[in-house]
């Protein structure tokens, strides 16, 4: 007879947007008790999930399941890195970035079914200034939006897009020097993001080609944009086509060093923190064991046809805008010629 695995569920009763009152009952009803002996553990304060998870590691618990939002998942996961204890997820947050990337169902009953299948993989995670992250980290507009999102009275994809559209047009870009194995480059940018997984959460894909198995970070540089660009950028984030946007530059690296002109906020998995002008980011290959969906390797959500239609619309608007600009310049040139002919003035060829 096979030995049962020891599994602990860490519940944050206050995180995320979904009520967790029914989770213990669902676990008791649907967890395969022929495979697992389980216990329920509740957090009482910020940072408590990390403490509980570390204690589980010391007790050689086989699997620790984070029940909550992205913050709870990060807290639990950072205590499990480079150990033999695996991370499981029952997503109950507003973003659920890591769960979505790994195709963990948002329905608790279905998430428990994934746990019962018990497929464990060694996956990559990232570190920014010694802070572990499992989906994304970033600075500039990226961290600024994380602050706004954290302060918002309501949460979800609409709130995120509203902040991107409203705040993005007011945000002043910074200049960043990015140093990797190929050398140093300078960029004026709204944000620099580093992605281990594909999305922030809420199906907002900052790095549509990112994978947690390649040993590399996807580095995203978002150049300054205007009112005409903002809707397209937002649509591309949801539609997994941001890598095709002309305002976006992407490359892969194992580690980078970033220098910026002034201190400011960074974020790791959506949690903002203030730091200095020098920032180090690197990947830890196969550094954490995670229960994954055996039927889906990574999130392969298909592009949304409705968003494709909106994307085409905004593309046409920009084309019309460019055409109007070209015609306007031609009209101005013609008017200058006509004015010279009517007044008898010759064009001024003197050097300035």
Coordinates of C-alpha atoms in Angstrom, one line a residue:
X1 CA 0.0 0.0 0.0
X2 CA 1.4 3.4 -1.0
X3 CA 2.1 5.9 1.8
X4 CA -0.3 8.8 1.9
X5 CA 1.1 12.3 1.1
X6 CA 0.9 14.9 3.8
X7 CA -0.8 18.1 2.5
X8 CA -1.5 21.4 4.3
X9 CA -3.9 24.0 3.1
X10 CA -3.1 27.6 4.1
X11 CA -6.1 29.9 4.0
X12 CA -6.0 33.6 4.2
X13 CA -9.6 34.5 5.2
X14 CA -9.2 38.2 4.1
X15 CA -7.3 38.0 0.8
X16 CA -8.8 38.1 -2.7
X17 CA -12.4 38.7 -3.7
X18 CA -14.0 35.3 -3.2
X19 CA -15.5 34.0 0.0
X20 CA -13.6 31.1 1.4
X21 CA -16.3 29.9 3.8
X22 CA -17.1 26.9 1.7
X23 CA -13.5 25.9 1.0
X24 CA -12.9 23.7 4.0
X25 CA -16.1 21.8 3.2
X26 CA -15.1 21.4 -0.4
X27 CA -11.7 20.1 0.6
X28 CA -13.2 17.6 3.0
X29 CA -15.7 16.4 0.4
X30 CA -13.6 16.3 -2.8
X31 CA -9.9 15.8 -1.7
X32 CA -8.9 12.2 -2.4
X33 CA -8.3 10.9 1.1
X34 CA -6.9 7.6 -0.2
X35 CA -3.9 9.7 -1.4
X36 CA -3.7 12.5 1.2
X37 CA -3.8 13.2 4.9
X38 CA -4.6 16.9 5.2
X39 CA -4.7 19.8 7.6
X40 CA -6.2 23.3 7.4
X41 CA -4.1 26.3 8.6
X42 CA -5.3 29.9 8.8
X43 CA -3.3 33.1 8.6
X44 CA -3.7 35.8 11.2
X45 CA -1.6 38.7 9.9
X46 CA 0.5 39.9 7.0
X47 CA 3.4 37.6 6.4
X48 CA 1.9 34.8 8.4
X49 CA 1.4 32.5 5.4
X50 CA 5.2 32.6 4.8
X51 CA 5.8 31.6 8.4
X52 CA 3.3 28.8 8.3
X53 CA 4.7 27.4 5.0
X54 CA 8.3 27.5 6.4
X55 CA 7.1 25.5 9.4
X56 CA 5.5 23.0 7.0
X57 CA 8.8 22.5 5.3
X58 CA 10.5 21.9 8.6
X59 CA 7.8 19.3 9.3
X60 CA 8.5 17.7 5.9
X61 CA 5.0 18.2 4.6
X62 CA 4.8 17.0 1.0
X63 CA 2.5 19.7 -0.4
X64 CA 1.4 23.1 0.8
X65 CA -1.6 24.6 -0.9
X66 CA -2.1 28.4 -1.0
X67 CA -5.8 29.3 -0.7
X68 CA -6.1 33.0 -1.5
X69 CA -5.0 35.7 -3.9
X70 CA -1.7 36.4 -5.6
X71 CA -0.2 37.8 -2.4
X72 CA -0.9 34.6 -0.4
X73 CA 0.5 32.5 -3.3
X74 CA 3.7 34.6 -3.3
X75 CA 4.0 34.4 0.5
X76 CA 3.6 30.6 0.6
X77 CA 5.7 30.0 -2.5
X78 CA 8.8 32.0 -1.3
X79 CA 9.0 29.7 1.7
X80 CA 9.0 26.6 -0.5
X81 CA 11.8 27.5 -3.0
X82 CA 14.6 25.0 -3.2
X83 CA 12.9 22.5 -0.9
X84 CA 11.2 19.1 -1.5
X85 CA 7.8 20.6 -0.5
X86 CA 5.6 21.4 -3.5
X87 CA 3.2 24.3 -3.9
X88 CA -0.5 23.8 -4.7
X89 CA -3.0 26.6 -5.5
X90 CA -6.7 27.1 -4.9
X91 CA -7.1 30.5 -6.5
X92 CA -9.4 32.8 -4.6
X93 CA -8.0 36.3 -5.6
X94 CA -8.8 39.0 -8.0
X95 CA -5.9 38.5 -10.4
X96 CA -4.8 34.8 -9.9
X97 CA -1.8 35.4 -12.3
X98 CA 0.1 32.2 -11.5
X99 CA -3.0 30.0 -11.4
X100 CA -4.2 31.3 -14.7
X101 CA -0.8 30.8 -16.4
X102 CA -0.7 27.2 -15.2
X103 CA -4.3 26.6 -16.2
X104 CA -5.4 25.9 -12.6
X105 CA -9.2 26.3 -12.6
X106 CA -10.7 29.2 -10.7
X107 CA -13.5 27.0 -9.5
X108 CA -12.3 25.6 -6.1
X109 CA -13.8 22.2 -6.7
X110 CA -12.0 21.9 -10.0
X111 CA -8.8 23.2 -8.5
X112 CA -9.0 20.4 -5.9
X113 CA -9.5 17.9 -8.7
X114 CA -6.1 19.1 -10.1
X115 CA -4.5 18.5 -6.7
X116 CA -5.9 15.0 -6.6
X117 CA -4.1 14.3 -9.9
X118 CA -0.9 15.4 -8.1
X119 CA 1.3 16.2 -11.1
X120 CA 4.4 17.9 -9.7
X121 CA 6.9 19.9 -11.8
X122 CA 10.1 21.8 -11.1
X123 CA 9.6 25.3 -12.5
X124 CA 11.5 28.5 -12.6
X125 CA 11.0 31.6 -10.4
X126 CA 12.5 35.1 -10.5
X127 CA 14.2 37.3 -7.9
X128 CA 14.2 41.1 -7.9
X129 CA 16.5 42.7 -5.3
X130 CA 16.4 39.5 -3.3
X131 CA 12.6 39.4 -3.4
X132 CA 11.2 36.2 -5.0
X133 CA 8.5 36.5 -7.7
X134 CA 6.7 33.8 -9.6
X135 CA 4.8 35.7 -12.3
X136 CA 6.2 39.2 -12.9
X137 CA 8.1 42.1 -11.4
X138 CA 8.6 45.6 -12.7
X139 CA 9.2 49.3 -12.3
X140 CA 8.0 52.6 -13.6
X141 CA 4.5 52.7 -14.8
X142 CA 4.2 49.0 -14.0
X143 CA 4.8 49.5 -10.3
X144 CA 2.8 52.8 -10.4
X145 CA -0.3 50.8 -11.7
X146 CA 0.3 48.2 -9.0
X147 CA 0.0 51.0 -6.4
X148 CA -3.2 52.3 -8.1
X149 CA -4.6 48.8 -8.4
X150 CA -3.9 48.1 -4.7
X151 CA -5.6 51.3 -3.7
X152 CA -8.6 50.8 -5.9
X153 CA -12.0 50.4 -4.1
X154 CA -12.9 47.6 -6.6
X155 CA -10.7 45.0 -8.3
X156 CA -10.8 43.0 -11.5
X157 CA -9.8 43.4 -15.2
X158 CA -12.0 46.5 -15.7
X159 CA -10.3 48.3 -12.9
X160 CA -6.9 47.4 -14.3
X161 CA -7.8 48.6 -17.8
X162 CA -9.3 51.8 -16.4
X163 CA -6.1 52.6 -14.6
X164 CA -4.0 51.8 -17.6
X165 CA -6.0 54.1 -19.8
X166 CA -6.5 57.0 -17.3
X167 CA -3.1 57.1 -15.5
X168 CA -1.0 56.1 -18.5
X169 CA -1.6 59.3 -20.3
X170 CA -0.4 61.4 -17.3
X171 CA 2.6 59.3 -16.3
X172 CA 6.0 60.7 -17.1
X173 CA 8.5 58.1 -18.5
X174 CA 11.9 57.5 -17.1
X175 CA 15.3 56.7 -18.6
X176 CA 16.6 53.2 -17.8
X177 CA 20.0 51.7 -18.4
X178 CA 19.6 47.9 -18.8
X179 CA 22.7 45.7 -18.6
X180 CA 22.7 42.1 -19.6
X181 CA 25.2 39.6 -21.0
X182 CA 25.2 41.4 -24.4
X183 CA 26.1 44.8 -23.0
X184 CA 24.3 48.0 -21.9
X185 CA 21.4 49.8 -23.6
X186 CA 19.5 53.0 -22.6
X187 CA 15.7 53.3 -23.0
X188 CA 13.2 56.0 -22.3
X189 CA 10.2 54.0 -21.1
X190 CA 7.0 54.0 -19.3
X191 CA 7.9 50.6 -17.7
X192 CA 10.4 47.8 -17.6
X193 CA 8.8 44.5 -16.7
X194 CA 10.5 41.1 -16.1
X195 CA 8.2 38.1 -16.6
X196 CA 8.7 34.5 -15.5
X197 CA 5.1 33.7 -16.4
X198 CA 2.9 35.3 -19.1
X199 CA 0.5 37.5 -17.2
X200 CA -0.1 39.9 -14.4
X201 CA -3.4 38.3 -13.6
X202 CA -7.0 39.0 -14.9
X203 CA -5.8 37.6 -18.2
X204 CA -3.7 40.7 -18.8
X205 CA -0.7 39.2 -20.7
X206 CA 2.4 41.3 -20.4
X207 CA 4.6 38.6 -21.8
X208 CA 2.5 36.3 -24.1
X209 CA 5.5 34.0 -25.0
X210 CA 6.8 33.6 -21.4
X211 CA 7.3 30.1 -20.0
X212 CA 8.3 28.9 -16.6
X213 CA 10.5 26.1 -18.0
X214 CA 13.0 27.8 -20.3
X215 CA 15.4 29.2 -17.6
X216 CA 15.0 32.7 -18.9
X217 CA 13.1 35.9 -18.0
X218 CA 11.1 37.8 -20.6
X219 CA 12.1 41.5 -20.4
X220 CA 9.5 43.9 -21.6
X221 CA 10.2 47.6 -22.4
X222 CA 7.1 49.8 -23.0
X223 CA 8.0 53.0 -24.8
X224 CA 6.0 56.2 -24.2
X225 CA 2.5 56.2 -25.8
X226 CA -0.2 58.7 -26.4
X227 CA -4.0 58.7 -26.3
X228 CA -4.3 56.9 -29.6
X229 CA -1.9 54.1 -28.5
X230 CA -3.4 53.4 -25.0
X231 CA -6.5 51.4 -26.1
X232 CA -4.5 49.3 -28.5
X233 CA -2.0 48.5 -25.8
X234 CA -4.7 47.5 -23.4
X235 CA -6.4 45.3 -26.0
X236 CA -3.1 43.7 -26.9
X237 CA -2.4 42.8 -23.3
X238 CA -5.7 41.0 -23.0
X239 CA -5.5 39.4 -26.5
X240 CA -2.0 38.0 -26.1
X241 CA -0.6 40.1 -28.9
X242 CA 1.5 42.7 -26.9
X243 CA 4.7 41.4 -28.5
X244 CA 3.5 42.6 -31.9
X245 CA 2.8 46.2 -30.7
X246 CA 5.2 48.8 -32.0
X247 CA 5.5 50.5 -28.6
X248 CA 6.9 47.2 -27.0
X249 CA 10.4 45.9 -27.1
X250 CA 11.0 42.4 -25.7
X251 CA 14.1 40.1 -25.2
X252 CA 15.1 37.2 -23.0
X253 CA 17.8 37.1 -20.4
X254 CA 19.0 35.0 -17.4
X255 CA 19.8 38.2 -15.4
X256 CA 19.8 41.9 -15.8
X257 CA 21.0 45.0 -13.9
X258 CA 18.9 48.2 -14.2
X259 CA 20.0 51.7 -13.4
X260 CA 17.4 54.5 -13.2
X261 CA 17.8 58.2 -12.4
X262 CA 15.9 58.3 -9.1
X263 CA 14.5 55.9 -6.4
X264 CA 11.0 54.7 -6.7
X265 CA 8.5 51.8 -6.5
X266 CA 9.1 48.4 -7.9
X267 CA 6.6 45.5 -7.7
X268 CA 7.0 41.7 -7.3
X269 CA 3.8 39.7 -8.2
X270 CA 1.8 42.9 -7.9
X271 CA 3.0 43.9 -4.4
X272 CA 4.7 47.4 -4.6
X273 CA 7.7 48.3 -2.5
X274 CA 10.0 51.3 -2.6
X275 CA 13.7 50.8 -3.6
X276 CA 16.7 52.6 -4.9
X277 CA 18.2 53.4 -8.3
X278 CA 20.0 50.1 -8.8
X279 CA 17.9 47.0 -9.4
X280 CA 19.0 43.4 -10.0
X281 CA 16.8 40.7 -11.5
X282 CA 17.6 37.1 -12.2
X283 CA 16.0 33.7 -12.8
X284 CA 16.3 30.7 -10.5
X285 CA 16.0 27.7 -12.8
X286 CA 13.8 24.8 -11.6
X287 CA 13.8 26.3 -8.2
X288 CA 10.3 25.4 -7.0
X289 CA 8.1 22.4 -7.1
X290 CA 4.5 23.2 -8.2
X291 CA 1.3 21.1 -8.7
X292 CA 0.3 21.7 -12.3
X293 CA -2.6 20.8 -14.5
X294 CA -1.7 17.5 -16.3
X295 CA -4.1 18.3 -19.1
X296 CA -2.5 21.7 -19.8
X297 CA 1.2 22.5 -19.9
X298 CA 0.8 26.3 -19.7
X299 CA -1.9 28.8 -20.5
X300 CA -2.7 28.6 -24.2
X301 CA -5.8 30.7 -24.2
X302 CA -6.8 31.6 -27.8
X303 CA -7.1 35.3 -28.8
X304 CA -10.5 36.8 -28.3
X305 CA -12.3 37.5 -31.6
X306 CA -14.2 40.5 -30.1
X307 CA -10.9 42.1 -29.0
X308 CA -9.4 41.3 -32.4
X309 CA -12.2 43.4 -33.9
X310 CA -11.5 46.3 -31.5
X311 CA -7.8 46.0 -32.3
X312 CA -8.5 46.3 -36.0
X313 CA -10.7 49.3 -35.3
X314 CA -8.0 51.1 -33.4
X315 CA -5.5 50.2 -36.0
X316 CA -7.7 51.7 -38.7
X317 CA -8.2 54.8 -36.5
X318 CA -4.4 55.2 -36.3
X319 CA -4.0 54.7 -40.0
X320 CA -6.7 57.4 -40.6
X321 CA -4.9 59.7 -38.1
X322 CA -1.6 59.2 -40.0
X323 CA -3.3 59.8 -43.3
X324 CA -4.9 63.0 -42.1
X325 CA -1.5 64.1 -40.8
X326 CA 0.1 63.5 -44.2
X327 CA -2.7 65.2 -46.1
X328 CA -2.5 68.1 -43.6
X329 CA 1.2 68.6 -44.3
X330 CA 0.6 68.5 -48.1
X331 CA -2.1 71.1 -47.8
X332 CA 0.2 73.3 -45.7
X333 CA 2.9 73.0 -48.4
X334 CA 0.4 73.9 -51.2
X335 CA -0.8 76.9 -49.2
X336 CA 2.7 78.2 -48.8
X337 CA 3.3 78.0 -52.6
X338 CA 0.0 79.7 -53.3
X339 CA 0.8 82.4 -50.8
X340 CA 4.2 83.1 -52.3
X341 CA 2.6 83.3 -55.8
X342 CA -0.1 85.7 -54.6
X343 CA 2.3 88.0 -52.7
X344 CA 5.2 87.7 -55.0
X345 CA 7.5 86.6 -52.2
X346 CA 10.3 84.2 -52.8
X347 CA 11.1 81.3 -50.5
X348 CA 13.6 82.1 -47.8
X349 CA 16.8 80.2 -48.5
X350 CA 19.0 81.9 -45.9
X351 CA 20.6 79.7 -43.3
X352 CA 19.3 80.0 -39.8

